[in-house]
Amino acid sequence: MQGRFHFYEGYSMKEVTFPVRVMYELGIKTLFVSNASGGMNPSFKIGDLMIITDHINFFPEHPLRGKNFPTGPRFPDMHEPYDLALVAEADKIAEEKGIRVVHGVYVGVQGPTFETPAEYRMYRILGGDAVGMSTVPEVIVAHHCGIKTFGISVITDLGGFDDPVEVSHEEVQEAANKAQPLMTEIMREMINRA
């Protein structure tokens, strides 16, 4: 896919996750997801690639709410939403290619505003390393369908520290564009080795 449907754009969770349902029907076994996100971990730098190891769902609607699709159980286990073998493979490739990667927990929120300094601090206290407005619904549905998932966040801005930093959409795009080739290199090599 090129892009995605965002909940903040007014789409329902069913519409946001419909492409994943289509992928399942097409026989897709592994899903790679990426996003631009705000970093809250003080060790992160703008432009870092954060391999997602877990997430916290702050969306106001759950993507599995309603009638259960027969692709998975009514109450799916979420102990490993991001496949650990894929994470290990990405780490190995990044090390071989000299690409800096960090690991972290992604917090998925509705948006469409960037976070306030207090919100950044709250999400960090709750265990988040990065925050963004996508990814979590798609990963939940993929996991429900039995699709293995690998995710990377491009850290495009930093927040929640002593000195508040103003963020613009243009700056986020610029940071994402700079990091994108490195992310693509890791993912392309993962696909080649599969």
Short mmCIF file of N, CA and C in Angstrom, two decimals:
data_model
loop_
_atom_site.label_atom_id
_atom_site.label_comp_id
_atom_site.label_asym_id
_atom_site.label_seq_id
_atom_site.Cartn_x
_atom_site.Cartn_y
_atom_site.Cartn_z
N MET A 1 0.84 -1.19 0.00
CA MET A 1 0.00 0.00 0.00
C MET A 1 0.88 1.24 0.00
N GLN A 2 0.34 2.30 -0.47
CA GLN A 2 1.01 3.59 -0.39
C GLN A 2 0.11 4.49 0.44
N GLY A 3 0.51 4.69 1.70
CA GLY A 3 -0.35 5.45 2.61
C GLY A 3 -1.37 4.55 3.27
N ARG A 4 -2.28 5.16 4.01
CA ARG A 4 -3.29 4.41 4.75
C ARG A 4 -4.46 5.35 5.05
N PHE A 5 -5.55 4.75 5.55
CA PHE A 5 -6.68 5.53 6.04
C PHE A 5 -6.44 5.80 7.52
N HIS A 6 -6.62 7.04 7.94
CA HIS A 6 -6.43 7.38 9.35
C HIS A 6 -7.77 7.59 10.03
N PHE A 7 -7.87 7.18 11.26
CA PHE A 7 -9.08 7.37 12.05
C PHE A 7 -9.40 8.86 12.17
N TYR A 8 -8.35 9.70 12.32
CA TYR A 8 -8.58 11.15 12.48
C TYR A 8 -9.17 11.80 11.24
N GLU A 9 -9.08 11.13 10.09
CA GLU A 9 -9.66 11.67 8.87
C GLU A 9 -11.17 11.45 8.81
N GLY A 10 -11.70 10.75 9.79
CA GLY A 10 -13.15 10.53 9.83
C GLY A 10 -13.57 9.13 9.40
N TYR A 11 -12.60 8.29 9.06
CA TYR A 11 -12.92 6.91 8.69
C TYR A 11 -13.26 6.11 9.94
N SER A 12 -14.13 5.12 9.79
CA SER A 12 -14.42 4.21 10.90
C SER A 12 -13.26 3.23 11.05
N MET A 13 -13.19 2.55 12.18
CA MET A 13 -12.15 1.54 12.39
C MET A 13 -12.27 0.41 11.36
N LYS A 14 -13.49 0.09 10.97
CA LYS A 14 -13.68 -0.94 9.94
C LYS A 14 -13.03 -0.50 8.63
N GLU A 15 -13.18 0.79 8.28
CA GLU A 15 -12.57 1.30 7.05
C GLU A 15 -11.05 1.39 7.18
N VAL A 16 -10.57 1.81 8.34
CA VAL A 16 -9.13 1.93 8.57
C VAL A 16 -8.44 0.57 8.39
N THR A 17 -9.10 -0.47 8.87
CA THR A 17 -8.47 -1.80 8.87
C THR A 17 -8.90 -2.68 7.70
N PHE A 18 -9.80 -2.19 6.85
CA PHE A 18 -10.27 -2.98 5.71
C PHE A 18 -9.13 -3.48 4.83
N PRO A 19 -8.09 -2.64 4.53
CA PRO A 19 -6.99 -3.15 3.71
C PRO A 19 -6.31 -4.38 4.30
N VAL A 20 -6.22 -4.46 5.61
CA VAL A 20 -5.60 -5.64 6.24
C VAL A 20 -6.48 -6.86 6.02
N ARG A 21 -7.79 -6.68 6.10
CA ARG A 21 -8.72 -7.80 5.83
C ARG A 21 -8.55 -8.29 4.39
N VAL A 22 -8.39 -7.34 3.47
CA VAL A 22 -8.17 -7.71 2.06
C VAL A 22 -6.85 -8.47 1.93
N MET A 23 -5.80 -7.99 2.59
CA MET A 23 -4.51 -8.67 2.54
C MET A 23 -4.62 -10.11 3.04
N TYR A 24 -5.38 -10.28 4.12
CA TYR A 24 -5.59 -11.63 4.64
C TYR A 24 -6.25 -12.52 3.58
N GLU A 25 -7.28 -12.01 2.94
CA GLU A 25 -7.98 -12.78 1.91
C GLU A 25 -7.09 -13.09 0.72
N LEU A 26 -6.09 -12.23 0.48
CA LEU A 26 -5.14 -12.47 -0.61
C LEU A 26 -4.03 -13.44 -0.23
N GLY A 27 -4.03 -13.84 1.04
CA GLY A 27 -3.03 -14.82 1.49
C GLY A 27 -1.76 -14.23 2.06
N ILE A 28 -1.77 -12.94 2.38
CA ILE A 28 -0.58 -12.31 2.96
C ILE A 28 -0.30 -12.94 4.33
N LYS A 29 0.95 -13.31 4.56
CA LYS A 29 1.34 -13.96 5.82
C LYS A 29 2.11 -13.03 6.76
N THR A 30 2.74 -11.98 6.19
CA THR A 30 3.54 -11.05 6.98
C THR A 30 3.22 -9.62 6.56
N LEU A 31 3.05 -8.74 7.53
CA LEU A 31 2.74 -7.34 7.28
C LEU A 31 3.85 -6.47 7.85
N PHE A 32 4.40 -5.58 7.02
CA PHE A 32 5.35 -4.58 7.48
C PHE A 32 4.60 -3.26 7.58
N VAL A 33 4.71 -2.59 8.73
CA VAL A 33 4.07 -1.30 8.93
C VAL A 33 5.14 -0.28 9.32
N SER A 34 4.91 0.96 8.90
CA SER A 34 5.82 2.03 9.28
C SER A 34 5.01 3.29 9.56
N ASN A 35 5.61 4.19 10.29
CA ASN A 35 4.93 5.44 10.61
C ASN A 35 5.95 6.50 10.99
N ALA A 36 5.50 7.72 11.00
CA ALA A 36 6.25 8.84 11.57
C ALA A 36 5.71 9.07 12.96
N SER A 37 6.60 9.25 13.92
CA SER A 37 6.11 9.40 15.29
C SER A 37 6.98 10.36 16.09
N GLY A 38 6.39 10.85 17.17
CA GLY A 38 7.10 11.72 18.09
C GLY A 38 7.80 10.89 19.15
N GLY A 39 9.08 11.14 19.35
CA GLY A 39 9.84 10.39 20.34
C GLY A 39 9.74 11.01 21.72
N MET A 40 9.59 10.14 22.71
CA MET A 40 9.52 10.59 24.10
C MET A 40 10.66 10.03 24.93
N ASN A 41 11.37 9.08 24.38
CA ASN A 41 12.49 8.46 25.08
C ASN A 41 13.68 9.42 24.99
N PRO A 42 14.25 9.81 26.13
CA PRO A 42 15.33 10.81 26.10
C PRO A 42 16.58 10.35 25.35
N SER A 43 16.72 9.04 25.09
CA SER A 43 17.89 8.57 24.35
C SER A 43 17.68 8.63 22.84
N PHE A 44 16.47 8.96 22.40
CA PHE A 44 16.18 9.02 20.97
C PHE A 44 16.64 10.34 20.36
N LYS A 45 16.91 10.26 19.04
CA LYS A 45 17.26 11.45 18.26
C LYS A 45 16.31 11.55 17.08
N ILE A 46 16.10 12.75 16.57
CA ILE A 46 15.30 12.91 15.37
C ILE A 46 15.97 12.16 14.23
N GLY A 47 15.18 11.37 13.52
CA GLY A 47 15.70 10.55 12.43
C GLY A 47 15.99 9.12 12.82
N ASP A 48 15.89 8.80 14.12
CA ASP A 48 16.09 7.41 14.54
C ASP A 48 15.02 6.51 13.96
N LEU A 49 15.38 5.26 13.75
CA LEU A 49 14.43 4.21 13.38
C LEU A 49 14.16 3.39 14.63
N MET A 50 12.91 3.44 15.09
CA MET A 50 12.52 2.67 16.28
C MET A 50 11.79 1.41 15.84
N ILE A 51 12.40 0.27 16.10
CA ILE A 51 11.72 -1.00 15.86
C ILE A 51 10.68 -1.16 16.96
N ILE A 52 9.43 -1.34 16.56
CA ILE A 52 8.34 -1.42 17.53
C ILE A 52 8.32 -2.82 18.15
N THR A 53 8.39 -2.86 19.48
CA THR A 53 8.37 -4.13 20.20
C THR A 53 7.02 -4.40 20.86
N ASP A 54 6.22 -3.35 21.01
CA ASP A 54 4.90 -3.47 21.63
C ASP A 54 4.17 -2.16 21.39
N HIS A 55 2.88 -2.13 21.73
CA HIS A 55 2.15 -0.87 21.60
C HIS A 55 1.16 -0.70 22.74
N ILE A 56 0.72 0.54 22.89
CA ILE A 56 -0.34 0.90 23.83
C ILE A 56 -1.44 1.55 22.99
N ASN A 57 -2.65 1.03 23.10
CA ASN A 57 -3.76 1.48 22.28
C ASN A 57 -4.57 2.56 23.00
N PHE A 58 -4.48 3.80 22.50
CA PHE A 58 -5.25 4.90 23.06
C PHE A 58 -6.35 5.37 22.10
N PHE A 59 -6.65 4.58 21.08
CA PHE A 59 -7.73 4.97 20.18
C PHE A 59 -9.07 4.83 20.91
N PRO A 60 -10.02 5.73 20.65
CA PRO A 60 -11.29 5.69 21.37
C PRO A 60 -12.22 4.57 20.91
N GLU A 61 -11.89 3.93 19.82
CA GLU A 61 -12.69 2.81 19.33
C GLU A 61 -11.74 1.65 19.01
N HIS A 62 -12.13 0.45 19.37
CA HIS A 62 -11.29 -0.72 19.13
C HIS A 62 -11.61 -1.31 17.76
N PRO A 63 -10.61 -1.71 16.98
CA PRO A 63 -10.88 -2.22 15.63
C PRO A 63 -11.60 -3.56 15.59
N LEU A 64 -11.64 -4.28 16.70
CA LEU A 64 -12.35 -5.56 16.72
C LEU A 64 -13.73 -5.44 17.36
N ARG A 65 -14.15 -4.22 17.67
CA ARG A 65 -15.47 -4.01 18.27
C ARG A 65 -16.54 -4.42 17.26
N GLY A 66 -17.58 -5.07 17.75
CA GLY A 66 -18.67 -5.52 16.89
C GLY A 66 -18.61 -7.01 16.65
N LYS A 67 -19.30 -7.45 15.62
CA LYS A 67 -19.35 -8.87 15.30
C LYS A 67 -17.93 -9.39 15.03
N ASN A 68 -17.63 -10.56 15.58
CA ASN A 68 -16.31 -11.13 15.40
C ASN A 68 -16.15 -11.71 14.00
N PHE A 69 -15.08 -11.31 13.32
CA PHE A 69 -14.76 -11.92 12.03
C PHE A 69 -14.24 -13.33 12.29
N PRO A 70 -14.52 -14.28 11.42
CA PRO A 70 -14.08 -15.66 11.66
C PRO A 70 -12.58 -15.87 11.42
N THR A 71 -11.82 -14.80 11.22
CA THR A 71 -10.38 -14.93 11.00
C THR A 71 -9.61 -15.18 12.29
N GLY A 72 -10.27 -15.00 13.42
CA GLY A 72 -9.59 -15.18 14.70
C GLY A 72 -10.60 -15.26 15.83
N PRO A 73 -10.09 -15.50 17.05
CA PRO A 73 -10.98 -15.66 18.20
C PRO A 73 -11.61 -14.34 18.63
N ARG A 74 -12.69 -14.44 19.36
CA ARG A 74 -13.38 -13.25 19.89
C ARG A 74 -12.43 -12.39 20.72
N PHE A 75 -11.59 -13.04 21.53
CA PHE A 75 -10.66 -12.32 22.41
C PHE A 75 -9.23 -12.77 22.09
N PRO A 76 -8.63 -12.20 21.05
CA PRO A 76 -7.29 -12.64 20.67
C PRO A 76 -6.22 -12.26 21.69
N ASP A 77 -5.29 -13.16 21.88
CA ASP A 77 -4.14 -12.91 22.75
C ASP A 77 -3.22 -11.90 22.07
N MET A 78 -2.71 -10.94 22.81
CA MET A 78 -1.86 -9.90 22.23
C MET A 78 -0.47 -9.88 22.88
N HIS A 79 0.01 -11.03 23.36
CA HIS A 79 1.30 -11.02 24.05
C HIS A 79 2.48 -10.75 23.13
N GLU A 80 2.32 -10.98 21.82
CA GLU A 80 3.41 -10.72 20.87
C GLU A 80 2.85 -10.12 19.58
N PRO A 81 2.37 -8.87 19.65
CA PRO A 81 1.80 -8.28 18.43
C PRO A 81 2.84 -8.02 17.34
N TYR A 82 4.09 -7.84 17.73
CA TYR A 82 5.18 -7.62 16.78
C TYR A 82 6.10 -8.84 16.86
N ASP A 83 6.24 -9.54 15.76
CA ASP A 83 6.92 -10.84 15.72
C ASP A 83 8.39 -10.71 16.15
N LEU A 84 8.76 -11.44 17.19
CA LEU A 84 10.10 -11.33 17.76
C LEU A 84 11.18 -11.85 16.81
N ALA A 85 10.86 -12.85 16.00
CA ALA A 85 11.84 -13.35 15.02
C ALA A 85 12.12 -12.28 13.96
N LEU A 86 11.09 -11.55 13.55
CA LEU A 86 11.29 -10.47 12.58
C LEU A 86 12.08 -9.32 13.19
N VAL A 87 11.83 -9.03 14.46
CA VAL A 87 12.59 -7.99 15.17
C VAL A 87 14.07 -8.38 15.20
N ALA A 88 14.35 -9.65 15.54
CA ALA A 88 15.74 -10.12 15.60
C ALA A 88 16.41 -10.04 14.24
N GLU A 89 15.68 -10.38 13.19
CA GLU A 89 16.23 -10.31 11.83
C GLU A 89 16.55 -8.87 11.45
N ALA A 90 15.66 -7.95 11.79
CA ALA A 90 15.91 -6.53 11.49
C ALA A 90 17.12 -6.02 12.26
N ASP A 91 17.25 -6.41 13.51
CA ASP A 91 18.42 -6.01 14.30
C ASP A 91 19.71 -6.49 13.65
N LYS A 92 19.71 -7.73 13.21
CA LYS A 92 20.89 -8.32 12.57
C LYS A 92 21.26 -7.55 11.31
N ILE A 93 20.28 -7.27 10.48
CA ILE A 93 20.51 -6.53 9.24
C ILE A 93 21.02 -5.12 9.53
N ALA A 94 20.40 -4.44 10.48
CA ALA A 94 20.82 -3.09 10.83
C ALA A 94 22.27 -3.08 11.30
N GLU A 95 22.63 -4.07 12.10
CA GLU A 95 24.02 -4.15 12.59
C GLU A 95 24.98 -4.38 11.42
N GLU A 96 24.63 -5.29 10.54
CA GLU A 96 25.48 -5.58 9.37
C GLU A 96 25.68 -4.35 8.51
N LYS A 97 24.66 -3.53 8.36
CA LYS A 97 24.71 -2.38 7.47
C LYS A 97 25.09 -1.08 8.19
N GLY A 98 25.32 -1.17 9.48
CA GLY A 98 25.71 0.01 10.24
C GLY A 98 24.62 1.05 10.37
N ILE A 99 23.37 0.59 10.45
CA ILE A 99 22.23 1.48 10.58
C ILE A 99 21.80 1.53 12.05
N ARG A 100 21.72 2.72 12.61
CA ARG A 100 21.29 2.86 14.01
C ARG A 100 19.81 2.56 14.11
N VAL A 101 19.46 1.62 14.99
CA VAL A 101 18.06 1.36 15.32
C VAL A 101 17.93 1.37 16.83
N VAL A 102 16.76 1.73 17.28
CA VAL A 102 16.41 1.67 18.70
C VAL A 102 15.14 0.83 18.81
N HIS A 103 14.84 0.38 19.99
CA HIS A 103 13.61 -0.37 20.22
C HIS A 103 12.68 0.44 21.10
N GLY A 104 11.37 0.17 20.98
CA GLY A 104 10.47 0.88 21.86
C GLY A 104 9.02 0.51 21.69
N VAL A 105 8.24 1.06 22.60
CA VAL A 105 6.79 0.87 22.65
C VAL A 105 6.14 2.07 21.96
N TYR A 106 5.24 1.76 21.03
CA TYR A 106 4.54 2.78 20.26
C TYR A 106 3.18 3.02 20.89
N VAL A 107 2.84 4.29 21.12
CA VAL A 107 1.53 4.66 21.66
C VAL A 107 0.68 5.17 20.49
N GLY A 108 -0.44 4.51 20.24
CA GLY A 108 -1.34 4.91 19.17
C GLY A 108 -2.46 5.79 19.71
N VAL A 109 -2.58 7.00 19.15
CA VAL A 109 -3.60 7.96 19.59
C VAL A 109 -4.43 8.42 18.39
N GLN A 110 -5.57 9.02 18.67
CA GLN A 110 -6.51 9.43 17.63
C GLN A 110 -5.98 10.57 16.77
N GLY A 111 -5.39 11.61 17.36
CA GLY A 111 -5.01 12.80 16.59
C GLY A 111 -6.26 13.61 16.25
N PRO A 112 -6.17 14.61 15.39
CA PRO A 112 -5.04 14.97 14.52
C PRO A 112 -4.12 16.04 15.08
N THR A 113 -4.13 16.32 16.36
CA THR A 113 -3.17 17.29 16.89
C THR A 113 -1.91 16.56 17.33
N PHE A 114 -0.78 17.27 17.26
CA PHE A 114 0.42 16.76 17.91
C PHE A 114 0.21 16.88 19.42
N GLU A 115 1.00 16.17 20.18
CA GLU A 115 0.79 16.08 21.62
C GLU A 115 1.25 17.34 22.34
N THR A 116 0.59 17.62 23.45
CA THR A 116 1.04 18.69 24.34
C THR A 116 2.23 18.16 25.15
N PRO A 117 3.04 19.04 25.73
CA PRO A 117 4.14 18.56 26.58
C PRO A 117 3.66 17.63 27.70
N ALA A 118 2.51 17.94 28.29
CA ALA A 118 1.98 17.10 29.37
C ALA A 118 1.56 15.72 28.84
N GLU A 119 0.98 15.70 27.65
CA GLU A 119 0.59 14.40 27.06
C GLU A 119 1.81 13.56 26.76
N TYR A 120 2.85 14.16 26.19
CA TYR A 120 4.10 13.43 25.96
C TYR A 120 4.61 12.82 27.26
N ARG A 121 4.64 13.63 28.32
CA ARG A 121 5.15 13.13 29.61
C ARG A 121 4.28 12.00 30.14
N MET A 122 2.95 12.13 30.00
CA MET A 122 2.04 11.08 30.47
C MET A 122 2.29 9.77 29.72
N TYR A 123 2.37 9.84 28.38
CA TYR A 123 2.59 8.62 27.61
C TYR A 123 3.92 7.98 27.96
N ARG A 124 4.92 8.80 28.25
CA ARG A 124 6.23 8.26 28.64
C ARG A 124 6.13 7.56 29.99
N ILE A 125 5.43 8.18 30.95
CA ILE A 125 5.25 7.56 32.27
C ILE A 125 4.53 6.22 32.15
N LEU A 126 3.60 6.14 31.20
CA LEU A 126 2.84 4.90 31.01
C LEU A 126 3.62 3.82 30.27
N GLY A 127 4.83 4.14 29.80
CA GLY A 127 5.66 3.12 29.17
C GLY A 127 5.91 3.32 27.69
N GLY A 128 5.44 4.44 27.13
CA GLY A 128 5.65 4.67 25.71
C GLY A 128 7.00 5.29 25.40
N ASP A 129 7.51 4.95 24.22
CA ASP A 129 8.76 5.54 23.73
C ASP A 129 8.51 6.48 22.56
N ALA A 130 7.42 6.24 21.84
CA ALA A 130 7.06 7.07 20.69
C ALA A 130 5.54 7.10 20.58
N VAL A 131 5.01 8.15 19.97
CA VAL A 131 3.56 8.30 19.86
C VAL A 131 3.21 8.73 18.44
N GLY A 132 2.10 8.17 17.94
CA GLY A 132 1.65 8.51 16.60
C GLY A 132 0.17 8.22 16.43
N MET A 133 -0.34 8.47 15.22
CA MET A 133 -1.78 8.43 14.97
C MET A 133 -2.20 7.31 14.02
N SER A 134 -1.47 6.21 14.04
CA SER A 134 -1.79 5.12 13.12
C SER A 134 -1.27 3.80 13.68
N THR A 135 -1.17 2.81 12.84
CA THR A 135 -0.47 1.54 13.05
C THR A 135 -1.19 0.57 13.98
N VAL A 136 -1.57 1.01 15.18
CA VAL A 136 -2.13 0.10 16.16
C VAL A 136 -3.39 -0.63 15.65
N PRO A 137 -4.37 0.06 15.05
CA PRO A 137 -5.55 -0.68 14.58
C PRO A 137 -5.20 -1.75 13.54
N GLU A 138 -4.31 -1.40 12.61
CA GLU A 138 -3.93 -2.36 11.57
C GLU A 138 -3.22 -3.57 12.16
N VAL A 139 -2.35 -3.32 13.14
CA VAL A 139 -1.61 -4.42 13.76
C VAL A 139 -2.54 -5.32 14.55
N ILE A 140 -3.50 -4.75 15.25
CA ILE A 140 -4.46 -5.56 16.00
C ILE A 140 -5.23 -6.47 15.05
N VAL A 141 -5.71 -5.93 13.95
CA VAL A 141 -6.48 -6.74 13.00
C VAL A 141 -5.58 -7.78 12.33
N ALA A 142 -4.36 -7.41 11.99
CA ALA A 142 -3.43 -8.38 11.40
C ALA A 142 -3.19 -9.53 12.37
N HIS A 143 -2.97 -9.19 13.62
CA HIS A 143 -2.74 -10.22 14.65
C HIS A 143 -3.97 -11.12 14.79
N HIS A 144 -5.14 -10.53 14.75
CA HIS A 144 -6.39 -11.29 14.82
C HIS A 144 -6.50 -12.27 13.66
N CYS A 145 -5.96 -11.88 12.51
CA CYS A 145 -6.00 -12.73 11.31
C CYS A 145 -4.85 -13.74 11.25
N GLY A 146 -3.94 -13.69 12.22
CA GLY A 146 -2.81 -14.61 12.19
C GLY A 146 -1.67 -14.14 11.29
N ILE A 147 -1.67 -12.87 10.92
CA ILE A 147 -0.60 -12.31 10.09
C ILE A 147 0.52 -11.83 11.01
N LYS A 148 1.74 -12.28 10.75
CA LYS A 148 2.90 -11.81 11.51
C LYS A 148 3.15 -10.34 11.15
N THR A 149 3.56 -9.55 12.15
CA THR A 149 3.73 -8.13 11.93
C THR A 149 5.10 -7.65 12.37
N PHE A 150 5.66 -6.76 11.56
CA PHE A 150 6.90 -6.06 11.90
C PHE A 150 6.66 -4.58 11.71
N GLY A 151 7.10 -3.76 12.66
CA GLY A 151 6.85 -2.33 12.56
C GLY A 151 8.05 -1.48 12.89
N ILE A 152 8.16 -0.36 12.17
CA ILE A 152 9.21 0.63 12.44
C ILE A 152 8.56 2.01 12.50
N SER A 153 8.96 2.77 13.51
CA SER A 153 8.60 4.18 13.61
C SER A 153 9.82 5.02 13.27
N VAL A 154 9.62 6.03 12.42
CA VAL A 154 10.66 7.02 12.17
C VAL A 154 10.43 8.14 13.18
N ILE A 155 11.42 8.40 14.01
CA ILE A 155 11.28 9.44 15.03
C ILE A 155 11.49 10.80 14.33
N THR A 156 10.40 11.51 14.16
CA THR A 156 10.43 12.75 13.38
C THR A 156 10.47 14.01 14.23
N ASP A 157 10.17 13.87 15.51
CA ASP A 157 10.22 15.01 16.42
C ASP A 157 10.33 14.45 17.83
N LEU A 158 10.67 15.31 18.77
CA LEU A 158 10.86 14.90 20.16
C LEU A 158 9.98 15.75 21.05
N GLY A 159 9.42 15.15 22.11
CA GLY A 159 8.57 15.92 23.00
C GLY A 159 8.57 15.38 24.41
N GLY A 160 8.06 16.21 25.32
CA GLY A 160 7.92 15.80 26.71
C GLY A 160 9.12 16.12 27.57
N PHE A 161 10.06 16.87 27.03
CA PHE A 161 11.25 17.20 27.79
C PHE A 161 11.10 18.59 28.40
N ASP A 162 12.12 19.07 29.10
CA ASP A 162 12.03 20.35 29.80
C ASP A 162 11.78 21.52 28.85
N ASP A 163 12.40 21.48 27.68
CA ASP A 163 12.24 22.56 26.72
C ASP A 163 11.23 22.15 25.66
N PRO A 164 10.00 22.70 25.68
CA PRO A 164 9.02 22.34 24.66
C PRO A 164 9.50 22.72 23.27
N VAL A 165 9.23 21.84 22.31
CA VAL A 165 9.65 22.07 20.93
C VAL A 165 8.40 22.15 20.06
N GLU A 166 8.27 23.25 19.32
CA GLU A 166 7.14 23.39 18.42
C GLU A 166 7.36 22.48 17.21
N VAL A 167 6.28 21.83 16.76
CA VAL A 167 6.37 20.86 15.67
C VAL A 167 5.45 21.29 14.54
N SER A 168 5.96 21.17 13.31
CA SER A 168 5.11 21.42 12.16
C SER A 168 5.04 20.16 11.30
N HIS A 169 3.99 20.02 10.53
CA HIS A 169 3.83 18.87 9.65
C HIS A 169 4.98 18.82 8.64
N GLU A 170 5.43 19.96 8.18
CA GLU A 170 6.52 20.02 7.20
C GLU A 170 7.81 19.47 7.79
N GLU A 171 8.11 19.80 9.04
CA GLU A 171 9.32 19.28 9.69
C GLU A 171 9.24 17.77 9.88
N VAL A 172 8.06 17.29 10.22
CA VAL A 172 7.85 15.85 10.37
C VAL A 172 8.11 15.15 9.04
N GLN A 173 7.56 15.71 7.95
CA GLN A 173 7.75 15.13 6.62
C GLN A 173 9.22 15.12 6.23
N GLU A 174 9.92 16.20 6.52
CA GLU A 174 11.34 16.29 6.17
C GLU A 174 12.17 15.23 6.89
N ALA A 175 11.93 15.06 8.19
CA ALA A 175 12.67 14.05 8.95
C ALA A 175 12.33 12.65 8.46
N ALA A 176 11.07 12.40 8.15
CA ALA A 176 10.66 11.08 7.65
C ALA A 176 11.31 10.79 6.30
N ASN A 177 11.37 11.79 5.43
CA ASN A 177 11.96 11.60 4.11
C ASN A 177 13.45 11.26 4.19
N LYS A 178 14.15 11.85 5.16
CA LYS A 178 15.58 11.58 5.32
C LYS A 178 15.83 10.15 5.82
N ALA A 179 14.97 9.66 6.73
CA ALA A 179 15.18 8.33 7.32
C ALA A 179 14.62 7.20 6.47
N GLN A 180 13.71 7.54 5.57
CA GLN A 180 13.00 6.52 4.78
C GLN A 180 13.93 5.57 4.02
N PRO A 181 15.01 6.05 3.36
CA PRO A 181 15.87 5.11 2.64
C PRO A 181 16.51 4.04 3.54
N LEU A 182 16.87 4.41 4.76
CA LEU A 182 17.46 3.44 5.69
C LEU A 182 16.43 2.41 6.12
N MET A 183 15.21 2.86 6.39
CA MET A 183 14.13 1.95 6.75
C MET A 183 13.86 0.99 5.59
N THR A 184 13.81 1.53 4.38
CA THR A 184 13.55 0.72 3.20
C THR A 184 14.64 -0.32 3.00
N GLU A 185 15.88 0.06 3.27
CA GLU A 185 17.01 -0.87 3.11
C GLU A 185 16.85 -2.06 4.06
N ILE A 186 16.47 -1.79 5.30
CA ILE A 186 16.27 -2.88 6.26
C ILE A 186 15.12 -3.78 5.80
N MET A 187 14.00 -3.19 5.46
CA MET A 187 12.83 -3.99 5.07
C MET A 187 13.09 -4.78 3.78
N ARG A 188 13.74 -4.16 2.82
CA ARG A 188 14.03 -4.86 1.55
C ARG A 188 14.90 -6.09 1.81
N GLU A 189 15.90 -5.93 2.68
CA GLU A 189 16.78 -7.05 2.98
C GLU A 189 16.04 -8.14 3.76
N MET A 190 15.12 -7.75 4.64
CA MET A 190 14.32 -8.74 5.35
C MET A 190 13.51 -9.57 4.37
N ILE A 191 12.94 -8.91 3.38
CA ILE A 191 12.14 -9.62 2.36
C ILE A 191 13.04 -10.54 1.53
N ASN A 192 14.24 -10.06 1.17
CA ASN A 192 15.17 -10.88 0.39
C ASN A 192 15.59 -12.14 1.13
N ARG A 193 15.69 -12.05 2.45
CA ARG A 193 16.14 -13.19 3.24
C ARG A 193 15.02 -14.12 3.68
N ALA A 194 13.79 -13.74 3.41
CA ALA A 194 12.64 -14.55 3.86
C ALA A 194 12.53 -15.85 3.05
#
